[in-house]
Amino acid sequence: MIVQIGDPLILNLQILTDIYDDESPETIVDALSGFYQAAKLYHAALQESFLADDLPAVSAAAHSLSGICGLTGVIRFATLTHQLELAAKAKQKSSVAQLMSEISVHWPVLEDQVNVVLRTYLQSDA
């Protein structure tokens, strides 16, 4: 049984379980853990690329991050990173800066939600 925790626009577990066709705690924990590890790397690459003013690298990291977010049910972050990808491709520096600011605010919220879900499902599995 899926236990929706928090805001489904931040993390929608129904999307995750639909994609995996499995709502077991093990699948949710494995998928979210894998997502979180990869997302941290892409997020760091995104920040580094932005600070280096490397818009092609920003676009590439945003594209990768958007893809894994979409596959995991991370709705708002997928939208932000997709918008960032497009802005970076179009060399719209002011839009890129604005989106990076929004992403920096949203990232800790996403991290918190992922950690709450992981703790909840790990406890339910114990």
The first five atom37 places (N, CA, C, CB, O) and aatype in JSON, in Angstrom:
{
  "aatype": [12, 9, 19, 5, 9, 7, 3, 14, 10, 9, 10, 2, 10, 5, 9, 10, 16, 3, 9, 18, 3, 3, 6, 15, 14, 6, 16, 9, 19, 3, 0, 10, 15, 7, 13, 18, 5, 0, 0, 11, 10, 18, 8, 0, 0, 10, 5, 6, 15, 13, 10, 0, 3, 3, 10, 14, 0, 19, 15, 0, 0, 0, 8, 15, 10, 15, 7, 9, 4, 7, 10, 16, 7, 19, 9, 1, 13, 0, 16, 10, 16, 8, 5, 10, 6, 10, 0, 0, 11, 0, 11, 5, 11, 15, 15, 19, 0, 5, 10, 12, 15, 6, 9, 15, 19, 8, 17, 14, 19, 10, 6, 3, 5, 19, 2, 19, 19, 10, 1, 16, 18, 10, 5, 15, 3, 0],
  "atom_mask": [
    [1, 1, 1, 1, 1],
    [1, 1, 1, 1, 1],
    [1, 1, 1, 1, 1],
    [1, 1, 1, 1, 1],
    [1, 1, 1, 1, 1],
    [1, 1, 1, 0, 1],
    [1, 1, 1, 1, 1],
    [1, 1, 1, 1, 1],
    [1, 1, 1, 1, 1],
    [1, 1, 1, 1, 1],
    [1, 1, 1, 1, 1],
    [1, 1, 1, 1, 1],
    [1, 1, 1, 1, 1],
    [1, 1, 1, 1, 1],
    [1, 1, 1, 1, 1],
    [1, 1, 1, 1, 1],
    [1, 1, 1, 1, 1],
    [1, 1, 1, 1, 1],
    [1, 1, 1, 1, 1],
    [1, 1, 1, 1, 1],
    [1, 1, 1, 1, 1],
    [1, 1, 1, 1, 1],
    [1, 1, 1, 1, 1],
    [1, 1, 1, 1, 1],
    [1, 1, 1, 1, 1],
    [1, 1, 1, 1, 1],
    [1, 1, 1, 1, 1],
    [1, 1, 1, 1, 1],
    [1, 1, 1, 1, 1],
    [1, 1, 1, 1, 1],
    [1, 1, 1, 1, 1],
    [1, 1, 1, 1, 1],
    [1, 1, 1, 1, 1],
    [1, 1, 1, 0, 1],
    [1, 1, 1, 1, 1],
    [1, 1, 1, 1, 1],
    [1, 1, 1, 1, 1],
    [1, 1, 1, 1, 1],
    [1, 1, 1, 1, 1],
    [1, 1, 1, 1, 1],
    [1, 1, 1, 1, 1],
    [1, 1, 1, 1, 1],
    [1, 1, 1, 1, 1],
    [1, 1, 1, 1, 1],
    [1, 1, 1, 1, 1],
    [1, 1, 1, 1, 1],
    [1, 1, 1, 1, 1],
    [1, 1, 1, 1, 1],
    [1, 1, 1, 1, 1],
    [1, 1, 1, 1, 1],
    [1, 1, 1, 1, 1],
    [1, 1, 1, 1, 1],
    [1, 1, 1, 1, 1],
    [1, 1, 1, 1, 1],
    [1, 1, 1, 1, 1],
    [1, 1, 1, 1, 1],
    [1, 1, 1, 1, 1],
    [1, 1, 1, 1, 1],
    [1, 1, 1, 1, 1],
    [1, 1, 1, 1, 1],
    [1, 1, 1, 1, 1],
    [1, 1, 1, 1, 1],
    [1, 1, 1, 1, 1],
    [1, 1, 1, 1, 1],
    [1, 1, 1, 1, 1],
    [1, 1, 1, 1, 1],
    [1, 1, 1, 0, 1],
    [1, 1, 1, 1, 1],
    [1, 1, 1, 1, 1],
    [1, 1, 1, 0, 1],
    [1, 1, 1, 1, 1],
    [1, 1, 1, 1, 1],
    [1, 1, 1, 0, 1],
    [1, 1, 1, 1, 1],
    [1, 1, 1, 1, 1],
    [1, 1, 1, 1, 1],
    [1, 1, 1, 1, 1],
    [1, 1, 1, 1, 1],
    [1, 1, 1, 1, 1],
    [1, 1, 1, 1, 1],
    [1, 1, 1, 1, 1],
    [1, 1, 1, 1, 1],
    [1, 1, 1, 1, 1],
    [1, 1, 1, 1, 1],
    [1, 1, 1, 1, 1],
    [1, 1, 1, 1, 1],
    [1, 1, 1, 1, 1],
    [1, 1, 1, 1, 1],
    [1, 1, 1, 1, 1],
    [1, 1, 1, 1, 1],
    [1, 1, 1, 1, 1],
    [1, 1, 1, 1, 1],
    [1, 1, 1, 1, 1],
    [1, 1, 1, 1, 1],
    [1, 1, 1, 1, 1],
    [1, 1, 1, 1, 1],
    [1, 1, 1, 1, 1],
    [1, 1, 1, 1, 1],
    [1, 1, 1, 1, 1],
    [1, 1, 1, 1, 1],
    [1, 1, 1, 1, 1],
    [1, 1, 1, 1, 1],
    [1, 1, 1, 1, 1],
    [1, 1, 1, 1, 1],
    [1, 1, 1, 1, 1],
    [1, 1, 1, 1, 1],
    [1, 1, 1, 1, 1],
    [1, 1, 1, 1, 1],
    [1, 1, 1, 1, 1],
    [1, 1, 1, 1, 1],
    [1, 1, 1, 1, 1],
    [1, 1, 1, 1, 1],
    [1, 1, 1, 1, 1],
    [1, 1, 1, 1, 1],
    [1, 1, 1, 1, 1],
    [1, 1, 1, 1, 1],
    [1, 1, 1, 1, 1],
    [1, 1, 1, 1, 1],
    [1, 1, 1, 1, 1],
    [1, 1, 1, 1, 1],
    [1, 1, 1, 1, 1],
    [1, 1, 1, 1, 1],
    [1, 1, 1, 1, 1],
    [1, 1, 1, 1, 1],
    [1, 1, 1, 1, 1],
    [1, 1, 1, 1, 1]
  ],
  "atom_positions": [
    [[0.84, -1.18, 0.0], [0.0, 0.0, 0.0], [0.88, 1.24, 0.0], [-0.95, 0.0, 1.21], [1.81, 1.35, 0.8]],
    [[0.6, 2.17, -0.89], [1.36, 3.4, -1.0], [0.93, 4.36, 0.09], [1.18, 4.04, -2.39], [-0.26, 4.62, 0.27]],
    [[1.89, 4.88, 0.81], [1.62, 5.89, 1.83], [2.16, 7.21, 1.27], [2.29, 5.52, 3.22], [3.37, 7.43, 1.26]],
    [[1.27, 8.09, 0.81], [1.73, 9.37, 0.28], [2.1, 10.27, 1.44], [0.64, 10.03, -0.62], [1.28, 10.54, 2.32]],
    [[3.32, 10.73, 1.44], [3.84, 11.54, 2.53], [4.18, 12.92, 1.95], [5.09, 10.88, 3.2], [4.9, 13.02, 0.96]],
    [[3.67, 13.96, 2.57], [4.02, 15.29, 2.12], [3.28, 15.72, 0.87], [0.0, 0.0, 0.0], [2.19, 15.23, 0.58]],
    [[3.89, 16.61, 0.14], [3.3, 17.23, -1.03], [3.52, 16.37, -2.27], [3.9, 18.64, -1.24], [4.67, 16.14, -2.65]],
    [[2.45, 15.87, -2.92], [2.62, 15.04, -4.11], [3.19, 15.8, -5.3], [1.31, 14.42, -4.49], [3.6, 15.18, -6.28]],
    [[3.22, 17.13, -5.25], [3.87, 17.88, -6.32], [5.39, 17.88, -6.14], [3.35, 19.33, -6.35], [6.13, 18.16, -7.08]],
    [[5.85, 17.56, -4.94], [7.29, 17.43, -4.71], [7.71, 16.0, -5.01], [7.65, 17.81, -3.25], [8.66, 15.78, -5.76]],
    [[7.02, 15.05, -4.44], [7.34, 13.64, -4.65], [6.03, 12.85, -4.67], [8.31, 13.09, -3.53], [5.35, 12.72, -3.66]],
    [[5.7, 12.34, -5.84], [4.45, 11.6, -6.01], [4.79, 10.11, -6.12], [3.66, 12.09, -7.27], [5.22, 9.63, -7.17]],
    [[4.58, 9.41, -5.04], [4.93, 7.98, -5.0], [4.08, 7.15, -5.95], [4.78, 7.45, -3.59], [4.52, 6.07, -6.37]],
    [[2.89, 7.61, -6.29], [2.05, 6.86, -7.23], [2.73, 6.75, -8.59], [0.67, 7.53, -7.37], [2.66, 5.7, -9.23]],
    [[3.38, 7.8, -9.03], [4.1, 7.77, -10.3], [5.23, 6.76, -10.23], [4.64, 9.17, -10.67], [5.42, 5.95, -11.14]],
    [[5.98, 6.81, -9.14], [7.09, 5.87, -8.95], [6.59, 4.43, -9.0], [7.8, 6.15, -7.62], [7.17, 3.6, -9.71]],
    [[5.53, 4.13, -8.26], [5.05, 2.75, -8.22], [4.42, 2.34, -9.54], [4.03, 2.57, -7.09], [4.48, 1.16, -9.91]],
    [[3.81, 3.27, -10.26], [3.27, 2.95, -11.58], [4.38, 2.6, -12.56], [2.44, 4.13, -12.13], [4.26, 1.65, -13.34]],
    [[5.46, 3.34, -12.51], [6.59, 3.08, -13.42], [7.23, 1.74, -13.11], [7.64, 4.21, -13.32], [7.58, 0.99, -14.02]],
    [[7.39, 1.43, -11.83], [8.02, 0.17, -11.43], [7.02, -0.98, -11.37], [8.69, 0.33, -10.07], [7.41, -2.14, -11.25]],
    [[5.74, -0.66, -11.45], [4.67, -1.65, -11.35], [4.82, -2.48, -10.08], [4.68, -2.57, -12.58], [4.62, -3.7, -10.07]],
    [[5.18, -1.78, -9.0], [5.4, -2.45, -7.72], [5.32, -1.39, -6.62], [6.78, -3.2, -7.7], [6.0, -0.36, -6.7]],
    [[4.51, -1.63, -5.62], [4.42, -0.67, -4.53], [4.98, -1.22, -3.22], [2.98, -0.26, -4.33], [4.66, -0.72, -2.14]],
    [[5.82, -2.24, -3.32], [6.41, -2.8, -2.11], [7.4, -1.81, -1.5], [7.1, -4.15, -2.41], [8.03, -1.03, -2.22]],
    [[7.53, -1.85, -0.18], [8.5, -0.96, 0.47], [9.92, -1.12, -0.08], [8.5, -1.22, 1.98], [10.65, -0.14, -0.2]],
    [[10.3, -2.35, -0.42], [11.65, -2.58, -0.95], [11.87, -1.83, -2.25], [11.88, -4.08, -1.16], [12.91, -1.22, -2.44]],
    [[10.88, -1.87, -3.14], [11.0, -1.18, -4.42], [11.05, 0.32, -4.23], [9.85, -1.56, -5.34], [11.86, 1.0, -4.86]],
    [[10.19, 0.84, -3.37], [10.17, 2.28, -3.12], [11.5, 2.73, -2.52], [8.99, 2.65, -2.17], [12.06, 3.74, -2.95]],
    [[11.99, 2.0, -1.54], [13.27, 2.36, -0.91], [14.41, 2.26, -1.92], [13.55, 1.45, 0.32], [15.24, 3.16, -2.0]],
    [[14.46, 1.17, -2.69], [15.54, 1.02, -3.68], [15.48, 2.11, -4.74], [15.44, -0.36, -4.34], [16.51, 2.69, -5.08]],
    [[14.29, 2.39, -5.26], [14.16, 3.4, -6.31], [14.51, 4.79, -5.79], [12.73, 3.39, -6.86], [15.24, 5.53, -6.44]],
    [[14.0, 5.13, -4.61], [14.29, 6.46, -4.06], [15.75, 6.6, -3.65], [13.39, 6.74, -2.87], [16.35, 7.66, -3.83]],
    [[16.31, 5.56, -3.11], [17.73, 5.61, -2.73], [18.6, 5.81, -3.97], [18.15, 4.31, -1.98], [19.52, 6.63, -3.98]],
    [[18.31, 5.04, -5.02], [19.05, 5.19, -6.27], [18.88, 6.56, -6.88], [0.0, 0.0, 0.0], [19.83, 7.18, -7.34]],
    [[17.63, 7.04, -6.86], [17.36, 8.38, -7.37], [18.17, 9.41, -6.6], [15.85, 8.7, -7.27], [18.83, 10.26, -7.2]],
    [[18.12, 9.34, -5.29], [18.75, 10.35, -4.46], [20.27, 10.39, -4.68], [18.45, 10.08, -2.98], [20.86, 11.47, -4.76]],
    [[20.89, 9.23, -4.78], [22.34, 9.19, -5.01], [22.69, 9.83, -6.36], [22.86, 7.74, -4.96], [23.62, 10.62, -6.45]],
    [[21.94, 9.48, -7.4], [22.2, 10.06, -8.72], [21.86, 11.54, -8.76], [21.39, 9.32, -9.79], [22.6, 12.33, -9.34]],
    [[20.75, 11.91, -8.14], [20.32, 13.31, -8.16], [21.33, 14.21, -7.46], [18.95, 13.45, -7.49], [21.57, 15.33, -7.92]],
    [[21.94, 13.74, -6.37], [22.96, 14.54, -5.68], [24.13, 14.84, -6.62], [23.46, 13.81, -4.42], [24.65, 15.95, -6.63]],
    [[24.54, 13.86, -7.4], [25.65, 14.05, -8.33], [25.28, 15.04, -9.43], [26.07, 12.7, -8.95], [26.06, 15.93, -9.76]],
    [[24.09, 14.87, -10.01], [23.64, 15.79, -11.06], [23.44, 17.2, -10.51], [22.33, 15.28, -11.68], [23.76, 18.18, -11.18]],
    [[22.92, 17.29, -9.3], [22.72, 18.6, -8.69], [24.07, 19.3, -8.48], [21.97, 18.46, -7.34], [24.19, 20.5, -8.74]],
    [[25.06, 18.57, -8.01], [26.4, 19.14, -7.83], [26.99, 19.57, -9.17], [27.33, 18.12, -7.14], [27.58, 20.64, -9.27]],
    [[26.82, 18.74, -10.19], [27.31, 19.09, -11.53], [26.61, 20.33, -12.06], [27.11, 17.92, -12.51], [27.22, 21.18, -12.71]],
    [[25.33, 20.43, -11.78], [24.55, 21.58, -12.2], [25.1, 22.85, -11.56], [23.07, 21.4, -11.84], [25.29, 23.86, -12.23]],
    [[25.34, 22.8, -10.27], [25.88, 23.96, -9.56], [27.27, 24.36, -10.07], [25.94, 23.67, -8.06], [27.55, 25.54, -10.28]],
    [[28.12, 23.36, -10.25], [29.47, 23.64, -10.76], [29.42, 24.26, -12.15], [30.3, 22.35, -10.8], [30.13, 25.23, -12.42]],
    [[28.58, 23.72, -13.01], [28.45, 24.23, -14.38], [27.92, 25.65, -14.38], [27.54, 23.33, -15.21], [28.38, 26.49, -15.15]],
    [[26.97, 25.92, -13.52], [26.4, 27.27, -13.43], [27.46, 28.26, -12.96], [25.19, 27.28, -12.47], [27.6, 29.34, -13.53]],
    [[28.2, 27.89, -11.93], [29.24, 28.78, -11.41], [30.34, 29.02, -12.44], [29.84, 28.2, -10.14], [30.97, 30.08, -12.45]],
    [[30.58, 28.04, -13.3], [31.59, 28.18, -14.35], [31.03, 28.88, -15.59], [32.14, 26.81, -14.73], [31.75, 29.09, -16.57]],
    [[29.74, 29.23, -15.56], [29.06, 29.87, -16.68], [29.15, 29.0, -17.94], [29.67, 31.25, -16.96], [29.32, 29.5, -19.05]],
    [[29.02, 27.69, -17.74], [29.08, 26.72, -18.83], [27.65, 26.28, -19.16], [29.98, 25.49, -18.45], [27.17, 25.26, -18.66]],
    [[26.98, 27.05, -20.01], [25.57, 26.78, -20.3], [25.33, 25.42, -20.97], [25.02, 27.87, -21.19], [24.32, 24.79, -20.65]],
    [[26.19, 24.95, -21.88], [25.96, 23.59, -22.41], [26.01, 22.52, -21.32], [27.01, 23.28, -23.49], [25.23, 21.56, -21.35]],
    [[26.92, 22.67, -20.35], [26.99, 21.7, -19.26], [25.79, 21.84, -18.32], [28.31, 21.88, -18.47], [25.29, 20.84, -17.8]],
    [[25.32, 23.07, -18.11], [24.11, 23.28, -17.32], [22.95, 22.57, -17.99], [23.8, 24.8, -17.15], [22.17, 21.87, -17.33]],
    [[22.83, 22.75, -19.3], [21.74, 22.11, -20.04], [21.81, 20.59, -19.94], [21.78, 22.55, -21.51], [20.79, 19.93, -19.74]],
    [[23.0, 20.04, -20.09], [23.17, 18.58, -20.03], [22.84, 18.03, -18.65], [24.6, 18.2, -20.41], [22.14, 17.02, -18.54]],
    [[23.33, 18.68, -17.6], [23.04, 18.21, -16.24], [21.56, 18.36, -15.92], [23.87, 18.99, -15.21], [20.96, 17.48, -15.29]],
    [[20.96, 19.47, -16.36], [19.53, 19.68, -16.13], [18.71, 18.63, -16.85], [19.11, 21.09, -16.58], [17.71, 18.14, -16.32]],
    [[19.12, 18.28, -18.07], [18.41, 17.25, -18.83], [18.44, 15.91, -18.09], [19.03, 17.1, -20.25], [17.42, 15.24, -17.96]],
    [[19.61, 15.53, -17.62], [19.75, 14.26, -16.89], [18.94, 14.26, -15.61], [21.21, 13.98, -16.57], [18.26, 13.29, -15.29]],
    [[19.02, 15.36, -14.88], [18.28, 15.46, -13.62], [16.78, 15.45, -13.86], [18.68, 16.74, -12.87], [16.03, 14.82, -13.12]],
    [[16.34, 16.14, -14.88], [14.91, 16.16, -15.23], [14.42, 14.75, -15.56], [14.66, 17.11, -16.41], [13.33, 14.36, -15.15]],
    [[15.22, 14.01, -16.29], [14.83, 12.65, -16.67], [14.65, 11.73, -15.48], [0.0, 0.0, 0.0], [13.65, 11.02, -15.38]],
    [[15.62, 11.73, -14.57], [15.48, 10.83, -13.42], [14.38, 11.29, -12.48], [16.8, 10.73, -12.66], [13.74, 10.48, -11.81]],
    [[14.16, 12.6, -12.43], [13.05, 13.11, -11.6], [11.72, 12.62, -12.15], [13.07, 14.67, -11.55], [10.85, 12.18, -11.4]],
    [[11.56, 12.69, -13.45], [10.31, 12.26, -14.07], [10.03, 10.79, -13.84], [0.0, 0.0, 0.0], [8.88, 10.39, -13.67]],
    [[11.07, 9.98, -13.84], [10.91, 8.54, -13.63], [10.67, 8.16, -12.18], [12.14, 7.82, -14.13], [10.31, 7.02, -11.88]],
    [[10.85, 9.11, -11.28], [10.72, 8.83, -9.86], [9.51, 9.53, -9.24], [11.97, 9.24, -9.13], [9.2, 9.3, -8.07]],
    [[8.84, 10.36, -10.01], [7.68, 11.07, -9.47], [8.04, 12.36, -8.75], [0.0, 0.0, 0.0], [7.27, 12.85, -7.92]],
    [[9.2, 12.9, -9.08], [9.64, 14.15, -8.47], [9.19, 15.28, -9.4], [11.22, 14.16, -8.24], [9.96, 15.77, -10.23]],
    [[7.94, 15.67, -9.24], [7.24, 16.51, -10.19], [7.82, 17.92, -10.31], [5.81, 16.6, -9.8], [8.24, 18.33, -11.39]],
    [[7.84, 18.66, -9.24], [8.25, 20.07, -9.29], [9.69, 20.21, -9.74], [8.07, 20.74, -7.93], [10.01, 21.1, -10.54]],
    [[10.57, 19.36, -9.25], [11.98, 19.44, -9.63], [12.17, 19.06, -11.09], [12.82, 18.53, -8.74], [13.03, 19.63, -11.77]],
    [[11.39, 18.11, -11.58], [11.46, 17.75, -13.0], [11.07, 18.94, -13.87], [10.53, 16.55, -13.3], [11.71, 19.19, -14.89]],
    [[10.05, 19.66, -13.46], [9.61, 20.83, -14.21], [10.68, 21.92, -14.19], [8.3, 21.37, -13.63], [11.01, 22.49, -15.24]],
    [[11.21, 22.21, -13.02], [12.24, 23.24, -12.9], [13.48, 22.9, -13.73], [12.64, 23.43, -11.44], [14.02, 23.76, -14.44]],
    [[13.93, 21.68, -13.65], [15.14, 21.3, -14.38], [14.9, 21.25, -15.88], [15.65, 19.95, -13.89], [15.81, 21.54, -16.66]],
    [[13.69, 20.89, -16.3], [13.38, 20.92, -17.73], [13.39, 22.37, -18.23], [12.0, 20.25, -18.01], [13.93, 22.66, -19.3]],
    [[12.79, 23.27, -17.47], [12.81, 24.68, -17.83], [14.25, 25.21, -17.87], [11.96, 25.51, -16.84], [14.6, 25.99, -18.76]],
    [[15.06, 24.78, -16.93], [16.46, 25.18, -16.89], [17.21, 24.68, -18.12], [17.13, 24.66, -15.62], [17.99, 25.41, -18.73]],
    [[16.97, 23.44, -18.48], [17.6, 22.87, -19.67], [17.3, 23.74, -20.9], [17.12, 21.42, -19.9], [18.2, 24.09, -21.66]],
    [[16.02, 24.08, -21.08], [15.62, 24.88, -22.23], [16.22, 26.29, -22.19], [14.1, 24.97, -22.31], [16.67, 26.8, -23.22]],
    [[16.23, 26.91, -21.02], [16.79, 28.26, -20.88], [18.3, 28.24, -21.17], [16.52, 28.82, -19.47], [18.81, 29.15, -21.82]],
    [[18.99, 27.22, -20.68], [20.44, 27.12, -20.92], [20.72, 26.9, -22.4], [21.05, 25.98, -20.08], [21.65, 27.49, -22.95]],
    [[19.92, 26.06, -23.05], [20.09, 25.83, -24.5], [19.88, 27.12, -25.28], [19.12, 24.75, -25.0], [20.57, 27.38, -26.27]],
    [[18.93, 27.92, -24.84], [18.61, 29.18, -25.51], [19.54, 30.32, -25.07], [17.16, 29.57, -25.25], [19.39, 31.45, -25.53]],
    [[20.49, 30.01, -24.19], [21.45, 31.0, -23.68], [20.76, 32.2, -23.02], [22.34, 31.47, -24.8], [21.2, 33.34, -23.16]],
    [[19.69, 31.91, -22.31], [18.94, 32.94, -21.59], [19.49, 33.01, -20.16], [17.39, 32.63, -21.58], [18.95, 32.41, -19.24]],
    [[20.57, 33.76, -20.01], [21.31, 33.78, -18.74], [20.47, 34.25, -17.56], [22.52, 34.67, -18.86], [20.6, 33.71, -16.46]],
    [[19.6, 35.24, -17.76], [18.79, 35.71, -16.64], [17.79, 34.65, -16.21], [18.05, 37.01, -17.02], [17.54, 34.48, -15.02]],
    [[17.21, 33.93, -17.17], [16.29, 32.83, -16.83], [17.02, 31.69, -16.14], [15.58, 32.31, -18.09], [16.51, 31.1, -15.2]],
    [[18.22, 31.4, -16.62], [19.03, 30.35, -16.0], [19.32, 30.72, -14.54], [20.37, 30.15, -16.79], [19.19, 29.89, -13.65]],
    [[19.71, 31.97, -14.32], [20.01, 32.41, -12.95], [18.77, 32.32, -12.06], [20.55, 33.86, -12.95], [18.86, 31.88, -10.91]],
    [[17.62, 32.73, -12.57], [16.38, 32.67, -11.8], [16.01, 31.22, -11.46], [15.22, 33.33, -12.58], [15.64, 30.91, -10.33]],
    [[16.12, 30.34, -12.44], [15.79, 28.93, -12.22], [16.77, 28.28, -11.26], [15.77, 28.17, -13.56], [16.37, 27.46, -10.43]],
    [[18.05, 28.63, -11.36], [19.03, 28.08, -10.42], [18.7, 28.54, -9.0], [20.46, 28.52, -10.81], [18.88, 27.78, -8.05]],
    [[18.23, 29.75, -8.86], [17.82, 30.25, -7.55], [16.64, 29.44, -7.01], [17.45, 31.75, -7.62], [16.63, 29.05, -5.85]],
    [[15.65, 29.19, -7.86], [14.49, 28.39, -7.45], [14.91, 26.96, -7.09], [13.43, 28.36, -8.56], [14.43, 26.39, -6.12]],
    [[15.81, 26.41, -7.88], [16.29, 25.05, -7.64], [17.03, 24.98, -6.3], [17.21, 24.57, -8.79], [16.89, 24.02, -5.56]],
    [[17.82, 26.01, -6.0], [18.57, 26.0, -4.73], [17.63, 26.07, -3.53], [19.56, 27.17, -4.69], [17.96, 25.55, -2.46]],
    [[16.48, 26.7, -3.68], [15.48, 26.74, -2.61], [14.74, 25.41, -2.52], [14.47, 27.91, -2.85], [14.46, 24.91, -1.43]],
    [[14.44, 24.83, -3.68], [13.63, 23.61, -3.72], [14.43, 22.35, -3.34], [13.04, 23.44, -5.09], [13.86, 21.41, -2.8]],
    [[15.72, 22.33, -3.63], [16.53, 21.14, -3.39], [16.47, 20.64, -1.94], [17.98, 21.42, -3.76], [16.22, 19.45, -1.74]],
    [[16.67, 21.49, -0.93], [16.58, 20.98, 0.45], [15.19, 20.46, 0.82], [16.98, 22.07, 1.44], [15.07, 19.53, 1.62]],
    [[14.16, 21.04, 0.24], [12.8, 20.56, 0.48], [12.64, 19.15, -0.09], [11.75, 21.53, -0.16], [12.08, 18.27, 0.55]],
    [[13.15, 18.96, -1.3], [13.11, 17.63, -1.92], [13.91, 16.63, -1.1], [13.64, 17.69, -3.37], [13.45, 15.52, -0.85]],
    [[15.1, 17.02, -0.68], [15.93, 16.12, 0.13], [15.2, 15.7, 1.4], [17.26, 16.8, 0.49], [15.2, 14.53, 1.77]],
    [[14.58, 16.66, 2.06], [13.83, 16.36, 3.28], [12.71, 15.36, 3.01], [13.25, 17.64, 3.89], [12.53, 14.4, 3.74]],
    [[11.96, 15.61, 1.94], [10.84, 14.73, 1.63], [11.32, 13.32, 1.29], [10.02, 15.3, 0.47], [10.73, 12.34, 1.75]],
    [[12.37, 13.21, 0.5], [12.91, 11.89, 0.17], [13.35, 11.18, 1.44], [14.11, 12.02, -0.82], [13.06, 9.99, 1.61]],
    [[14.04, 11.88, 2.33], [14.5, 11.25, 3.57], [13.34, 10.83, 4.47], [15.4, 12.21, 4.32], [13.42, 9.78, 5.11]],
    [[12.29, 11.62, 4.53], [11.12, 11.23, 5.33], [10.48, 9.97, 4.75], [10.08, 12.38, 5.38], [10.13, 9.06, 5.5]],
    [[10.33, 9.93, 3.44], [9.73, 8.74, 2.81], [10.61, 7.52, 3.06], [9.53, 8.97, 1.29], [10.11, 6.45, 3.41]],
    [[11.91, 7.68, 2.87], [12.82, 6.54, 3.1], [12.73, 6.04, 4.54], [14.27, 6.94, 2.77], [12.64, 4.84, 4.77]],
    [[12.76, 6.96, 5.5], [12.64, 6.54, 6.91], [11.31, 5.84, 7.16], [12.78, 7.76, 7.86], [11.26, 4.81, 7.84]],
    [[10.24, 6.39, 6.62], [8.92, 5.8, 6.83], [8.85, 4.39, 6.27], [7.84, 6.67, 6.19], [8.36, 3.47, 6.93]],
    [[9.33, 4.22, 5.04], [9.25, 2.9, 4.43], [10.26, 1.92, 5.01], [9.47, 3.02, 2.94], [10.0, 0.71, 5.04]],
    [[11.4, 2.41, 5.48], [12.34, 1.51, 6.15], [11.79, 1.02, 7.48], [13.69, 2.21, 6.37], [11.99, -0.13, 7.85]],
    [[11.08, 1.9, 8.21], [10.47, 1.51, 9.47], [9.32, 0.54, 9.25], [9.98, 2.73, 10.23], [9.12, -0.37, 10.04]],
    [[8.55, 0.73, 8.18], [7.43, -0.16, 7.91], [7.9, -1.54, 7.48], [6.52, 0.44, 6.83], [7.18, -2.53, 7.58]],
    [[9.16, -1.59, 7.0], [9.73, -2.85, 6.54], [10.38, -3.61, 7.68], [10.74, -2.6, 5.43], [10.66, -4.8, 7.55]],
    [[10.62, -2.93, 8.79], [11.34, -3.56, 9.91], [10.46, -4.49, 10.71], [11.9, -2.5, 10.83], [10.92, -5.09, 11.68]]
  ]
}
